[in-house]
Amino acid sequence: MLAILQDIQEKEHYISVDVMRSVACYLDVPESRVYSVATFYKALSLVPLGKNVIKMCNGTACHIRGSPEVMKAFEKELGIKNGETTEDGMFTLQTVNCLGACALAPVVTVNGRVFGKVRVKDVPCIIQEVREDETE
């Protein structure tokens, strides 16, 4: 079930109620079971996410090394707050407890791509790089 939901998440950027019903029917399990799996895993979302998901680590090492300031820079640059998606649907901004790359703190991932030792001045460059990747 998880693999199916992950595939749907990757293609649709979220898991809708209709999709959960379809998965339950396909697997012949109660809808509540699909909902339990979809809400348990943080990698799955029940609300639409942007095409590019920026995850800012807020673990201890990243926090001490400036992740709050970097997060504010992303918020300012994108015009959104943590947990929001830009109006054009291109970016969603999220914080996570730990990305497991403490030696690179502060760490940001965009669609799984790791950016380490990120400073406030790096934020516009990261966003521009992602935008350019979209046009290629």
N, CA and C atoms as an extended XYZ file, in Angstrom:
408
Properties=species:S:1:pos:R:3:atomname:S:1:resname:S:1:resid:I:1 pbc="F F F"
N         0.812       -1.191        0.000 N   MET     1
C         0.000        0.000        0.000 CA  MET     1
C         0.862        1.265        0.000 C   MET     1
N         1.901        1.252        0.816 N   LEU     2
C         2.761        2.430        0.907 CA  LEU     2
C         3.401        2.756       -0.437 C   LEU     2
N         3.866        1.750       -1.141 N   ALA     3
C         4.493        1.977       -2.451 CA  ALA     3
C         3.502        2.609       -3.432 C   ALA     3
N         2.270        2.163       -3.392 N   ILE     4
C         1.238        2.733       -4.269 CA  ILE     4
C         1.018        4.203       -3.917 C   ILE     4
N         0.882        4.489       -2.637 N   LEU     5
C         0.660        5.869       -2.198 CA  LEU     5
C         1.856        6.766       -2.525 C   LEU     5
N         3.059        6.229       -2.393 N   GLN     6
C         4.249        7.010       -2.740 CA  GLN     6
C         4.278        7.342       -4.229 C   GLN     6
N         3.920        6.385       -5.063 N   ASP     7
C         3.871        6.631       -6.508 CA  ASP     7
C         2.850        7.722       -6.840 C   ASP     7
N         1.700        7.646       -6.204 N   ILE     8
C         0.661        8.656       -6.428 CA  ILE     8
C         1.138       10.020       -5.939 C   ILE     8
N         1.753       10.051       -4.762 N   GLN     9
C         2.282       11.306       -4.207 CA  GLN     9
C         3.276       11.938       -5.181 C   GLN     9
N         4.137       11.126       -5.748 N   GLU    10
C         5.152       11.637       -6.671 CA  GLU    10
C         4.511       12.246       -7.919 C   GLU    10
N         3.475       11.615       -8.424 N   LYS    11
C         2.829       12.092       -9.659 CA  LYS    11
C         1.867       13.251       -9.413 C   LYS    11
N         1.083       13.159       -8.350 N   GLU    12
C         0.015       14.136       -8.104 CA  GLU    12
C         0.389       15.206       -7.075 C   GLU    12
N         1.460       14.992       -6.337 N   HIS    13
C         1.940       15.902       -5.290 CA  HIS    13
C         1.060       15.905       -4.036 C   HIS    13
N         0.106       14.989       -3.967 N   TYR    14
C        -0.676       14.779       -2.750 CA  TYR    14
C        -1.582       13.572       -2.927 C   TYR    14
N        -2.206       13.146       -1.818 N   ILE    15
C        -3.117       12.007       -1.837 CA  ILE    15
C        -4.522       12.543       -1.554 C   ILE    15
N        -5.383       12.503       -2.547 N   SER    16
C        -6.748       13.015       -2.372 CA  SER    16
C        -7.641       11.955       -1.721 C   SER    16
N        -8.790       12.397       -1.235 N   VAL    17
C        -9.767       11.486       -0.639 CA  VAL    17
C       -10.231       10.470       -1.682 C   VAL    17
N       -10.469       10.931       -2.901 N   ASP    18
C       -10.897       10.016       -3.967 CA  ASP    18
C        -9.845        8.949       -4.250 C   ASP    18
N        -8.585        9.354       -4.227 N   VAL    19
C        -7.494        8.401       -4.455 CA  VAL    19
C        -7.449        7.374       -3.326 C   VAL    19
N        -7.607        7.837       -2.083 N   MET    20
C        -7.605        6.895       -0.958 CA  MET    20
C        -8.728        5.875       -1.104 C   MET    20
N        -9.895        6.332       -1.545 N   ARG    21
C       -11.019        5.405       -1.761 CA  ARG    21
C       -10.682        4.386       -2.843 C   ARG    21
N       -10.083        4.865       -3.925 N   SER    22
C        -9.716        3.967       -5.031 CA  SER    22
C        -8.685        2.933       -4.601 C   SER    22
N        -7.699        3.371       -3.826 N   VAL    23
C        -6.665        2.454       -3.336 CA  VAL    23
C        -7.296        1.412       -2.415 C   VAL    23
N        -8.191        1.846       -1.546 N   ALA    24
C        -8.873        0.911       -0.642 CA  ALA    24
C        -9.657       -0.132       -1.430 C   ALA    24
N       -10.352        0.315       -2.443 N   CYS    25
C       -11.129       -0.607       -3.284 CA  CYS    25
C       -10.203       -1.575       -4.022 C   CYS    25
N        -9.135       -1.044       -4.599 N   TYR    26
C        -8.181       -1.854       -5.358 CA  TYR    26
C        -7.534       -2.926       -4.479 C   TYR    26
N        -7.177       -2.541       -3.249 N   LEU    27
C        -6.505       -3.478       -2.337 CA  LEU    27
C        -7.487       -4.272       -1.479 C   LEU    27
N        -8.773       -3.946       -1.595 N   ASP    28
C        -9.816       -4.603       -0.809 CA  ASP    28
C        -9.538       -4.484        0.690 C   ASP    28
N        -9.277       -3.250        1.109 N   VAL    29
C        -9.067       -2.942        2.525 CA  VAL    29
C        -9.980       -1.768        2.886 C   VAL    29
N       -10.263       -1.569        4.166 N   PRO    30
C       -11.094       -0.433        4.568 CA  PRO    30
C       -10.410        0.906        4.241 C   PRO    30
N       -11.218        1.902        3.909 N   GLU    31
C       -10.680        3.237        3.637 CA  GLU    31
C        -9.893        3.769        4.833 C   GLU    31
N       -10.340        3.414        6.031 N   SER    32
C        -9.666        3.891        7.243 CA  SER    32
C        -8.219        3.398        7.311 C   SER    32
N        -7.969        2.230        6.765 N   ARG    33
C        -6.596        1.701        6.768 CA  ARG    33
C        -5.699        2.517        5.829 C   ARG    33
N        -6.224        2.858        4.674 N   VAL    34
C        -5.465        3.686        3.730 CA  VAL    34
C        -5.214        5.057        4.351 C   VAL    34
N        -6.241        5.617        4.978 N   TYR    35
C        -6.103        6.917        5.638 CA  TYR    35
C        -5.042        6.854        6.739 C   TYR    35
N        -5.024        5.779        7.497 N   SER    36
C        -4.027        5.612        8.568 CA  SER    36
C        -2.613        5.632        8.015 C   SER    36
N        -2.396        4.938        6.924 N   VAL    37
C        -1.067        4.910        6.303 CA  VAL    37
C        -0.722        6.287        5.744 C   VAL    37
N        -1.677        6.911        5.055 N   ALA    38
C        -1.433        8.214        4.423 CA  ALA    38
C        -1.130        9.303        5.447 C   ALA    38
N        -1.714        9.208        6.626 N   THR    39
C        -1.471       10.236        7.647 CA  THR    39
C        -0.296        9.902        8.557 C   THR    39
N         0.113        8.648        8.590 N   PHE    40
C         1.239        8.257        9.445 CA  PHE    40
C         2.568        8.734        8.874 C   PHE    40
N         2.745        8.609        7.575 N   TYR    41
C         4.027        8.922        6.944 CA  TYR    41
C         4.083       10.385        6.529 C   TYR    41
N         5.068       11.101        7.066 N   LYS    42
C         5.230       12.525        6.770 CA  LYS    42
C         5.559       12.782        5.301 C   LYS    42
N         6.052       11.782        4.594 N   ALA    43
C         6.381       11.948        3.176 CA  ALA    43
C         5.125       12.038        2.312 C   ALA    43
N         3.984       11.676        2.883 N   LEU    44
C         2.720       11.743        2.154 CA  LEU    44
C         1.926       12.952        2.633 C   LEU    44
N         1.235       13.595        1.712 N   SER    45
C         0.468       14.792        2.053 CA  SER    45
C        -0.971       14.646        1.592 C   SER    45
N        -1.899       15.115        2.415 N   LEU    46
C        -3.309       15.094        2.055 CA  LEU    46
C        -3.747       16.419        1.436 C   LEU    46
N        -2.831       17.365        1.353 N   VAL    47
C        -3.105       18.644        0.687 CA  VAL    47
C        -2.116       18.804       -0.464 C   VAL    47
N        -2.537       19.467       -1.537 N   PRO    48
C        -1.639       19.624       -2.684 CA  PRO    48
C        -0.351       20.355       -2.314 C   PRO    48
N         0.767       19.821       -2.785 N   LEU    49
C         2.070       20.443       -2.587 CA  LEU    49
C         2.530       21.041       -3.906 C   LEU    49
N         3.491       21.948       -3.802 N   GLY    50
C         4.065       22.528       -5.001 CA  GLY    50
C         4.885       21.505       -5.766 C   GLY    50
N         5.207       21.856       -6.992 N   LYS    51
C         6.018       20.978       -7.833 CA  LYS    51
C         7.391       20.762       -7.210 C   LYS    51
N         7.886       21.765       -6.503 N   ASN    52
C         9.188       21.704       -5.838 CA  ASN    52
C         8.983       21.899       -4.342 C   ASN    52
N         9.350       20.895       -3.563 N   VAL    53
C         9.172       20.959       -2.114 CA  VAL    53
C        10.520       21.252       -1.466 C   VAL    53
N        10.575       22.406       -0.808 N   ILE    54
C        11.782       22.831       -0.096 CA  ILE    54
C        11.611       22.431        1.361 C   ILE    54
N        12.548       21.629        1.859 N   LYS    55
C        12.507       21.197        3.257 CA  LYS    55
C        13.707       21.774        3.986 C   LYS    55
N        13.432       22.599        4.984 N   MET    56
C        14.466       23.226        5.793 CA  MET    56
C        14.609       22.442        7.084 C   MET    56
N        15.809       21.933        7.320 N   CYS    57
C        16.062       21.188        8.551 CA  CYS    57
C        16.037       22.140        9.737 C   CYS    57
N        15.367       21.727       10.789 N   ASN    58
C        15.291       22.521       12.004 CA  ASN    58
C        15.831       21.730       13.197 C   ASN    58
N        16.672       20.732       12.903 N   GLY    59
C        17.303       19.963       13.972 CA  GLY    59
C        18.270       20.840       14.755 C   GLY    59
N        18.788       20.318       15.835 N   THR    60
C        19.644       21.104       16.726 CA  THR    60
C        20.847       21.698       16.010 C   THR    60
N        21.592       20.885       15.276 N   ALA    61
C        22.794       21.390       14.595 CA  ALA    61
C        22.434       22.475       13.590 C   ALA    61
N        21.386       22.258       12.820 N   CYS    62
C        20.971       23.248       11.816 CA  CYS    62
C        20.449       24.515       12.485 C   CYS    62
N        19.691       24.345       13.548 N   HIS    63
C        19.141       25.498       14.268 CA  HIS    63
C        20.265       26.382       14.807 C   HIS    63
N        21.243       25.743       15.438 N   ILE    64
C        22.373       26.488       16.005 CA  ILE    64
C        23.163       27.204       14.915 C   ILE    64
N        23.223       26.604       13.737 N   ARG    65
C        24.024       27.172       12.642 CA  ARG    65
C        23.217       28.072       11.703 C   ARG    65
N        22.009       28.453       12.121 N   GLY    66
C        21.309       29.499       11.384 CA  GLY    66
C        20.094       29.124       10.570 C   GLY    66
N        19.525       27.946       10.779 N   SER    67
C        18.358       27.567        9.969 CA  SER    67
C        17.168       28.523       10.120 C   SER    67
N        16.916       29.114       11.305 N   PRO    68
C        15.782       30.050       11.379 CA  PRO    68
C        15.941       31.251       10.437 C   PRO    68
N        17.157       31.764       10.332 N   GLU    69
C        17.399       32.903        9.445 CA  GLU    69
C        17.277       32.488        7.977 C   GLU    69
N        17.773       31.298        7.658 N   VAL    70
C        17.667       30.793        6.286 CA  VAL    70
C        16.191       30.588        5.931 C   VAL    70
N        15.419       30.055        6.868 N   MET    71
C        13.988       29.849        6.632 CA  MET    71
C        13.298       31.178        6.357 C   MET    71
N        13.623       32.196        7.139 N   LYS    72
C        13.031       33.524        6.918 CA  LYS    72
C        13.382       34.047        5.529 C   LYS    72
N        14.594       33.768        5.074 N   ALA    73
C        15.010       34.205        3.733 CA  ALA    73
C        14.189       33.498        2.652 C   ALA    73
N        13.946       32.197        2.825 N   PHE    74
C        13.095       31.472        1.872 CA  PHE    74
C        11.677       32.043        1.889 C   PHE    74
N        11.153       32.306        3.078 N   GLU    75
C         9.805       32.867        3.187 CA  GLU    75
C         9.713       34.207        2.465 C   GLU    75
N        10.706       35.043        2.673 N   LYS    76
C        10.722       36.366        2.036 CA  LYS    76
C        10.856       36.238        0.519 C   LYS    76
N        11.771       35.412        0.066 N   GLU    77
C        12.036       35.254       -1.363 CA  GLU    77
C        10.825       34.686       -2.109 C   GLU    77
N        10.125       33.745       -1.474 N   LEU    78
C         8.990       33.087       -2.126 CA  LEU    78
C         7.648       33.754       -1.830 C   LEU    78
N         7.610       34.599       -0.798 N   GLY    79
C         6.365       35.263       -0.428 CA  GLY    79
C         5.362       34.340        0.236 C   GLY    79
N         5.864       33.299        0.901 N   ILE    80
C         5.002       32.349        1.609 CA  ILE    80
C         5.605       32.044        2.976 C   ILE    80
N         4.818       31.419        3.823 N   LYS    81
C         5.273       30.985        5.143 CA  LYS    81
C         5.456       29.467        5.147 C   LYS    81
N         6.061       28.976        6.218 N   ASN    82
C         6.241       27.541        6.400 CA  ASN    82
C         4.899       26.822        6.242 C   ASN    82
N         4.910       25.751        5.448 N   GLY    83
C         3.703       24.961        5.232 CA  GLY    83
C         2.840       25.445        4.078 C   GLY    83
N         3.209       26.570        3.467 N   GLU    84
C         2.411       27.123        2.376 CA  GLU    84
C         3.020       26.798        1.013 C   GLU    84
N         2.208       27.009       -0.011 N   THR    85
C         2.615       26.790       -1.398 CA  THR    85
C         2.426       28.088       -2.168 C   THR    85
N         3.362       28.391       -3.057 N   THR    86
C         3.249       29.604       -3.863 CA  THR    86
C         2.005       29.528       -4.748 C   THR    86
N         1.480       30.696       -5.113 N   GLU    87
C         0.253       30.753       -5.913 CA  GLU    87
C         0.381       30.031       -7.244 C   GLU    87
N         1.592       30.034       -7.817 N   ASP    88
C         1.789       29.363       -9.104 CA  ASP    88
C         1.985       27.854       -8.965 C   ASP    88
N         1.988       27.365       -7.710 N   GLY    89
C         2.130       25.931       -7.469 CA  GLY    89
C         3.534       25.394       -7.680 C   GLY    89
N         4.504       26.284       -7.779 N   MET    90
C         5.882       25.854       -8.039 CA  MET    90
C         6.628       25.415       -6.781 C   MET    90
N         6.366       26.062       -5.638 N   PHE    91
C         7.144       25.785       -4.434 CA  PHE    91
C         6.253       25.599       -3.216 C   PHE    91
N         6.607       24.608       -2.404 N   THR    92
C         6.051       24.443       -1.067 CA  THR    92
C         7.228       24.507       -0.112 C   THR    92
N         7.040       25.210        0.991 N   LEU    93
C         8.092       25.396        1.986 CA  LEU    93
C         7.708       24.658        3.266 C   LEU    93
N         8.611       23.808        3.745 N   GLN    94
C         8.345       23.022        4.951 CA  GLN    94
C         9.581       22.990        5.846 C   GLN    94
N         9.346       22.811        7.143 N   THR    95
C        10.452       22.502        8.046 CA  THR    95
C        10.337       21.030        8.423 C   THR    95
N        11.484       20.425        8.691 N   VAL    96
C        11.531       19.039        9.151 CA  VAL    96
C        12.438       18.982       10.371 C   VAL    96
N        12.230       17.980       11.207 N   ASN    97
C        12.998       17.893       12.447 CA  ASN    97
C        14.461       17.569       12.230 C   ASN    97
N        14.781       16.712       11.283 N   CYS    98
C        16.179       16.385       11.004 CA  CYS    98
C        16.270       15.708        9.647 C   CYS    98
N        17.242       16.130        8.863 N   LEU    99
C        17.475       15.505        7.561 CA  LEU    99
C        18.630       14.513        7.609 C   LEU    99
N        19.273       14.397        8.769 N   GLY   100
C        20.335       13.411        8.930 CA  GLY   100
C        21.646       13.772        8.261 C   GLY   100
N        21.862       15.055        8.044 N   ALA   101
C        23.114       15.512        7.425 CA  ALA   101
C        23.711       16.631        8.271 C   ALA   101
N        23.842       16.371        9.551 N   CYS   102
C        24.241       17.390       10.521 CA  CYS   102
C        25.600       18.021       10.220 C   CYS   102
N        26.499       17.278        9.612 N   ALA   103
C        27.819       17.827        9.278 CA  ALA   103
C        27.720       18.936        8.236 C   ALA   103
N        26.601       18.982        7.505 N   LEU   104
C        26.400       19.994        6.467 CA  LEU   104
C        25.490       21.131        6.927 C   LEU   104
N        25.208       21.200        8.209 N   ALA   105
C        24.252       22.170        8.747 CA  ALA   105
C        24.649       23.613        8.422 C   ALA   105
N        23.625       24.441        8.166 N   PRO   106
C        22.214       24.117        7.990 CA  PRO   106
C        21.946       23.509        6.617 C   PRO   106
N        21.011       22.575        6.599 N   VAL   107
C        20.732       21.780        5.404 CA  VAL   107
C        19.319       22.058        4.886 C   VAL   107
N        19.225       22.113        3.562 N   VAL   108
C        17.953       22.259        2.863 CA  VAL   108
C        17.913       21.176        1.791 C   VAL   108
N        16.744       20.591        1.580 N   THR   109
C        16.579       19.726        0.412 CA  THR   109
C        15.490       20.316       -0.474 C   THR   109
N        15.670       20.138       -1.769 N   VAL   110
C        14.642       20.505       -2.741 CA  VAL   110
C        14.409       19.266       -3.589 C   VAL   110
N        13.231       18.692       -3.428 N   ASN   111
C        12.890       17.451       -4.140 CA  ASN   111
C        13.927       16.362       -3.881 C   ASN   111
N        14.456       16.326       -2.672 N   GLY   112
C        15.432       15.310       -2.296 CA  GLY   112
C        16.876       15.689       -2.559 C   GLY   112
N        17.113       16.734       -3.319 N   ARG   113
C        18.480       17.193       -3.591 CA  ARG   113
C        18.976       17.988       -2.387 C   ARG   113
N        20.151       17.638       -1.889 N   VAL   114
C        20.679       18.235       -0.664 CA  VAL   114
C        21.533       19.466       -0.967 C   VAL   114
N        21.255       20.532       -0.219 N   PHE   115
C        22.074       21.742       -0.233 CA  PHE   115
C        22.600       21.913        1.187 C   PHE   115
N        23.918       21.900        1.344 N   GLY   116
C        24.515       21.987        2.668 CA  GLY   116
C        25.185       23.317        2.935 C   GLY   116
N        25.347       23.600        4.232 N   LYS   117
C        25.980       24.834        4.711 CA  LYS   117
C        25.344       26.061        4.058 C   LYS   117
N        24.024       26.041        4.009 N   VAL   118
C        23.264       27.102        3.351 CA  VAL   118
C        23.278       28.365        4.205 C   VAL   118
N        23.542       29.466        3.527 N   ARG   119
C        23.505       30.781        4.181 CA  ARG   119
C        22.358       31.588        3.577 C   ARG   119
N        21.984       32.645        4.251 N   VAL   120
C        20.894       33.499        3.774 CA  VAL   120
C        21.159       33.951        2.342 C   VAL   120
N        22.396       34.313        2.055 N   LYS   121
C        22.722       34.818        0.710 CA  LYS   121
C        22.612       33.734       -0.372 C   LYS   121
N        22.575       32.458        0.016 N   ASP   122
C        22.449       31.357       -0.946 CA  ASP   122
C        21.008       31.137       -1.415 C   ASP   122
N        20.058       31.618       -0.650 N   VAL   123
C        18.645       31.323       -0.912 CA  VAL   123
C        18.195       31.738       -2.315 C   VAL   123
N        18.443       32.980       -2.760 N   PRO   124
C        18.012       33.336       -4.127 CA  PRO   124
C        18.656       32.448       -5.194 C   PRO   124
N        19.899       32.063       -4.984 N   CYS   125
C        20.598       31.203       -5.950 CA  CYS   125
C        19.965       29.815       -6.015 C   CYS   125
N        19.591       29.270       -4.866 N   ILE   126
C        18.956       27.948       -4.829 CA  ILE   126
C        17.625       27.996       -5.575 C   ILE   126
N        16.835       29.013       -5.299 N   ILE   127
C        15.535       29.137       -5.963 CA  ILE   127
C        15.719       29.312       -7.468 C   ILE   127
N        16.663       30.149       -7.859 N   GLN   128
C        16.929       30.365       -9.281 CA  GLN   128
C        17.379       29.072       -9.963 C   GLN   128
N        18.231       28.324       -9.287 N   GLU   129
C        18.715       27.051       -9.838 CA  GLU   129
C        17.561       26.079      -10.072 C   GLU   129
N        16.649       26.017       -9.128 N   VAL   130
C        15.489       25.133       -9.272 CA  VAL   130
C        14.610       25.604      -10.428 C   VAL   130
N        14.394       26.907      -10.526 N   ARG   131
C        13.590       27.455      -11.632 CA  ARG   131
C        14.228       27.129      -12.983 C   ARG   131
N        15.550       27.263      -13.060 N   GLU   132
C        16.262       26.966      -14.308 CA  GLU   132
C        16.163       25.486      -14.665 C   GLU   132
N        16.229       24.625      -13.654 N   ASP   133
C        16.081       23.185      -13.896 CA  ASP   133
C        14.709       22.876      -14.493 C   ASP   133
N        13.704       23.665      -14.137 N   GLU   134
C        12.343       23.473      -14.646 CA  GLU   134
C        12.257       23.780      -16.135 C   GLU   134
N        13.091       24.704      -16.608 N   THR   135
C        13.009       25.125      -18.012 CA  THR   135
C        13.838       24.246      -18.939 C   THR   135
N        14.673       23.404      -18.384 N   GLU   136
C        15.527       22.532      -19.213 CA  GLU   136
C        14.781       21.313      -19.696 C   GLU   136
